[in-house]
PDB file of C-alpha atoms in Angstrom:
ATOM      1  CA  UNK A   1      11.571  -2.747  -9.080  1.00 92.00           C
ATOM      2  CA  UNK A   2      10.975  -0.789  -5.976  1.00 94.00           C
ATOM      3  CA  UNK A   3      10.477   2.463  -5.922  1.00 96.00           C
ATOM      4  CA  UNK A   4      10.080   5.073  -3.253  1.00 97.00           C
ATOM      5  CA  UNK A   5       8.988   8.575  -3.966  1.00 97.00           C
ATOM      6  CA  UNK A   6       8.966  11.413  -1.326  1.00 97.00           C
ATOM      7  CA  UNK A   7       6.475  14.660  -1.323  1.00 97.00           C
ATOM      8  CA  UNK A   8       5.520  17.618   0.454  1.00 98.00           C
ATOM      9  CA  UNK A   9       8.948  19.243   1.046  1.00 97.00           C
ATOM     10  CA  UNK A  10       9.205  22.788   0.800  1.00 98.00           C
ATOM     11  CA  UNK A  11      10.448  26.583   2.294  1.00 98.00           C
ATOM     12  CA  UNK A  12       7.986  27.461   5.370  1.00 98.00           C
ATOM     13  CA  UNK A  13       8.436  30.076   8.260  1.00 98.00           C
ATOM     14  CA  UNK A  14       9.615  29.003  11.495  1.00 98.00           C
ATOM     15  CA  UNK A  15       6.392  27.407  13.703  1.00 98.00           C
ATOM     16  CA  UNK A  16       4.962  26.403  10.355  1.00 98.00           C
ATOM     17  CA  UNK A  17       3.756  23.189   9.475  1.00 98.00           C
ATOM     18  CA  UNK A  18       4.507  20.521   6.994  1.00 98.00           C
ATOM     19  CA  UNK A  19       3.413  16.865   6.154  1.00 98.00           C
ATOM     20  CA  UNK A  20       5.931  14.781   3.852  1.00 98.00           C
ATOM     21  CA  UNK A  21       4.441  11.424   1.957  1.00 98.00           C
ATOM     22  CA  UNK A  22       6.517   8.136   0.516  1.00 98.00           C
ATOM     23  CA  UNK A  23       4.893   6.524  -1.965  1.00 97.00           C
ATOM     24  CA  UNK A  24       5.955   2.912  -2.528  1.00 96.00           C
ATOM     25  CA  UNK A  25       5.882   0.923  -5.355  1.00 94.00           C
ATOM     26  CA  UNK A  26       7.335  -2.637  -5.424  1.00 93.00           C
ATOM     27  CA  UNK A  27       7.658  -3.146  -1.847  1.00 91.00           C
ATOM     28  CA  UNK A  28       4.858  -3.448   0.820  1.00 92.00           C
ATOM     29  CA  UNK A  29       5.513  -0.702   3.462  1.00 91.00           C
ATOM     30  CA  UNK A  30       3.394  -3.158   6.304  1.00 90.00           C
ATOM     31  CA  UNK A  31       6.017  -5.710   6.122  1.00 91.00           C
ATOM     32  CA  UNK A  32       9.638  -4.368   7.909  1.00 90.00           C
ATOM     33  CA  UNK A  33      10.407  -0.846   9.509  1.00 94.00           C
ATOM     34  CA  UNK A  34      10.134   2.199   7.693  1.00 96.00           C
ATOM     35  CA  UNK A  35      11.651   5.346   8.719  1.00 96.00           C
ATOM     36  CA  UNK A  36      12.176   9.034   7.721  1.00 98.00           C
ATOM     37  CA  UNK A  37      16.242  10.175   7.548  1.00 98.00           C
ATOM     38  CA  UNK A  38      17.449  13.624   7.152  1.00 98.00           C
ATOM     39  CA  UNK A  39      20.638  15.115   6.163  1.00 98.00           C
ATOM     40  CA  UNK A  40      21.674  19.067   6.445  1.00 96.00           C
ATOM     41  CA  UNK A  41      24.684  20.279   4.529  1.00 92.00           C
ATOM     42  CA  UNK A  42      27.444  19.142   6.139  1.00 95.00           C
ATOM     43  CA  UNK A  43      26.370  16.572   8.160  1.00 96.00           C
ATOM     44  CA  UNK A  44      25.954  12.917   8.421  1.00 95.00           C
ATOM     45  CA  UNK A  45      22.081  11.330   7.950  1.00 95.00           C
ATOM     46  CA  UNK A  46      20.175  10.960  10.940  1.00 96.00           C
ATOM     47  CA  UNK A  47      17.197   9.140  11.674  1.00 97.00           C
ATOM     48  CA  UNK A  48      13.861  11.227  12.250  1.00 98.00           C
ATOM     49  CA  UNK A  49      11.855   8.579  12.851  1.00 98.00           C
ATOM     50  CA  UNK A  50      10.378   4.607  12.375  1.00 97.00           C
ATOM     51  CA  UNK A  51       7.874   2.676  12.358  1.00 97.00           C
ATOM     52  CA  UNK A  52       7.191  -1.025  12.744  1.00 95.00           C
ATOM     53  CA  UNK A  53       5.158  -3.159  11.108  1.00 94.00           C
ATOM     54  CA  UNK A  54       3.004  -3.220  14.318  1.00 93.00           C
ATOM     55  CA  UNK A  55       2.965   0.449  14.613  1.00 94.00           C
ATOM     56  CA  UNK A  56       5.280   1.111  17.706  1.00 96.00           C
ATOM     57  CA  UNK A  57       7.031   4.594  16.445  1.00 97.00           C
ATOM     58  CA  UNK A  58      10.254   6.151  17.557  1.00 97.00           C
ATOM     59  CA  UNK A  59      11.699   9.534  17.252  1.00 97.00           C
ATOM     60  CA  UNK A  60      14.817  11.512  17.335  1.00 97.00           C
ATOM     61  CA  UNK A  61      15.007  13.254  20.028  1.00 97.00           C
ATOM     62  CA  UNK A  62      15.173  16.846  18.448  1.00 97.00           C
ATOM     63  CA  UNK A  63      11.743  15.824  17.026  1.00 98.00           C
ATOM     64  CA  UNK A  64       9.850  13.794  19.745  1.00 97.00           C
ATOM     65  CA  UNK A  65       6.256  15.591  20.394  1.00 98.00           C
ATOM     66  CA  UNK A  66       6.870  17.846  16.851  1.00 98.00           C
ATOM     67  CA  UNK A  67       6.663  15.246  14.463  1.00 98.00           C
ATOM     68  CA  UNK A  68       4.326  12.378  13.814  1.00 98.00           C
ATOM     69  CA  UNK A  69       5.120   8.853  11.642  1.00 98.00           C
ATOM     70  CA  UNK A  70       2.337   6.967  10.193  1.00 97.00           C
ATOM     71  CA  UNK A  71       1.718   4.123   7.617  1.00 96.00           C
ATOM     72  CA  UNK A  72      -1.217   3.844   5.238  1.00 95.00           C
ATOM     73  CA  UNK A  73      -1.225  -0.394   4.292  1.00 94.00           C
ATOM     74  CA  UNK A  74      -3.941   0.747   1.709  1.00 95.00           C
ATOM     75  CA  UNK A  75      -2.196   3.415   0.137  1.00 96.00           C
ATOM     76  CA  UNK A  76       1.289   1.492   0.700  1.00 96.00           C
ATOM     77  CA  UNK A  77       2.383   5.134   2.302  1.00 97.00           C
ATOM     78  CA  UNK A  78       4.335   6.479   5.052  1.00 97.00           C
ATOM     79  CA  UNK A  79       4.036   9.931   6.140  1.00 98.00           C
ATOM     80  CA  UNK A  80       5.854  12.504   8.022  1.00 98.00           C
ATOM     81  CA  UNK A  81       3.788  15.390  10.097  1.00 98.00           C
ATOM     82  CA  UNK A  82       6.098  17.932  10.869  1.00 98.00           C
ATOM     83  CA  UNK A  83       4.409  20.734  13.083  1.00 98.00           C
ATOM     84  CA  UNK A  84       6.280  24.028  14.851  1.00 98.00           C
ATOM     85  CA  UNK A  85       9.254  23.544  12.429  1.00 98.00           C
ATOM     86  CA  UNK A  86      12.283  25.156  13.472  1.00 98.00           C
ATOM     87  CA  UNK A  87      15.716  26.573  11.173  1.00 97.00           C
ATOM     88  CA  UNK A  88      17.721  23.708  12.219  1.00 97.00           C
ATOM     89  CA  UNK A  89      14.720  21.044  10.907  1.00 98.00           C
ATOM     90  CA  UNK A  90      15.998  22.711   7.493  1.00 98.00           C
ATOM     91  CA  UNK A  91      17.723  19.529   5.688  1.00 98.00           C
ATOM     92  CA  UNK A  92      16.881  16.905   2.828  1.00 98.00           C
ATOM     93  CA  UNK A  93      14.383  14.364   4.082  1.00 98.00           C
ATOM     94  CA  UNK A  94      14.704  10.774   2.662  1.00 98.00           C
ATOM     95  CA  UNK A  95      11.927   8.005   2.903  1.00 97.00           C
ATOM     96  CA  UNK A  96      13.421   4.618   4.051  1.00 96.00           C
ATOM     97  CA  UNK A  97      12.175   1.036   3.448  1.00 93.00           C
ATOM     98  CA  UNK A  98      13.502  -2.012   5.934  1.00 86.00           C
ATOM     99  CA  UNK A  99      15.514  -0.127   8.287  1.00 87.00           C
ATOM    100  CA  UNK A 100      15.793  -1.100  12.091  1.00 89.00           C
ATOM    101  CA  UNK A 101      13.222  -0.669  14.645  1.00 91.00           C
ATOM    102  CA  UNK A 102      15.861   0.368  17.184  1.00 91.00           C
ATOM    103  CA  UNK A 103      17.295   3.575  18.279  1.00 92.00           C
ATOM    104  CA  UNK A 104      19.148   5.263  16.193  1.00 93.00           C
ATOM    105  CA  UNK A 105      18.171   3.210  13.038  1.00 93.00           C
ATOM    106  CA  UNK A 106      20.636   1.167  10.632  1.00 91.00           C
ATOM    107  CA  UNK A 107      21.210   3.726   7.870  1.00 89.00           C
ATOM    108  CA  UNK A 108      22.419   0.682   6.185  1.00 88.00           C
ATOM    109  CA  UNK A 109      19.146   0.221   4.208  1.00 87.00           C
ATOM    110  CA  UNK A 110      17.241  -1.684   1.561  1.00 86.00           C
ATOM    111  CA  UNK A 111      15.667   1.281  -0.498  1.00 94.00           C
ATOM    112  CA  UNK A 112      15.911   4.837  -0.347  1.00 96.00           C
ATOM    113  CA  UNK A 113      14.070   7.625  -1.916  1.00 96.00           C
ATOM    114  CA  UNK A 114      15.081  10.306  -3.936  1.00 96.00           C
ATOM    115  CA  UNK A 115      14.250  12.950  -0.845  1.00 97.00           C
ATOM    116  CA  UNK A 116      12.855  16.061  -0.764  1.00 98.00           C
ATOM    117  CA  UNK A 117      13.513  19.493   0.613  1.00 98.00           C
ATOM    118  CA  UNK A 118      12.485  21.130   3.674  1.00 98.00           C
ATOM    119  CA  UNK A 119      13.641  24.616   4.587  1.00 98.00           C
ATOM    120  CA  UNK A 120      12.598  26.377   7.516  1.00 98.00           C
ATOM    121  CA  UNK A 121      13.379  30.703   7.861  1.00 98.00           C
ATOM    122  CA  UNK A 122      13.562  32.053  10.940  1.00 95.00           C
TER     123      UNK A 122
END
């Protein structure tokens, strides 16, 4: 059974900092693309950000040079860094497993997680 289980979300000031971790159980994050998703009320989910199983990262956009993806094979983790967080980062963030490494990413997925809050005041 796979199971993937976000942490870290939260209610921080804008500029503020946060770091978000999947855990994953069942399926070996090293293997196929993992990415981040959010979703804001209202809105459709968006990609935030992948990474391959060699590494190579992509970002939204709104995101690129504020937030960092990264994969611990030990751990079987992927992690969000989310620095100088801004009121319109505010959404539900939601851990992916075997999206596409391509721009914006299949939200067409194998496994999601259960997501987790972020909130960012102005």
């Amino acid at each position: 059974q796979v199971q993937l289980v976000e942490s870290g979300g939260g209610s921080v000031q804008a500029g503020g900092s946060l770091r978000l971790s999947c855990a994953v159980s069942g399926y070996t994050v090293s293997i196929n693309c993992m990415g981040w998703f959010r979703q804001a009320p209202g809105k459709e989910r968006e990609g935030v950000a992948v990474i391959s199983p060699g590494g190579r990262t992509l970002y939204a956009d709104s995101v690129n040079g504020r937030f960092s993806i990264s994969r611990d094979n030990a751990k079987n983790s992927v992690d969000l860094q989310m620095n100088s967080l801004k009121p319109e980062d505010t959404a539900m963030y939601y851990c992916a497993a075997r999206t596409s490494c391509t721009w914006p990413p299949r939200t067409d997925v194998a496994y999601w997680g259960q997501g987790t809050q972020v909130t960012v005041s102005s």
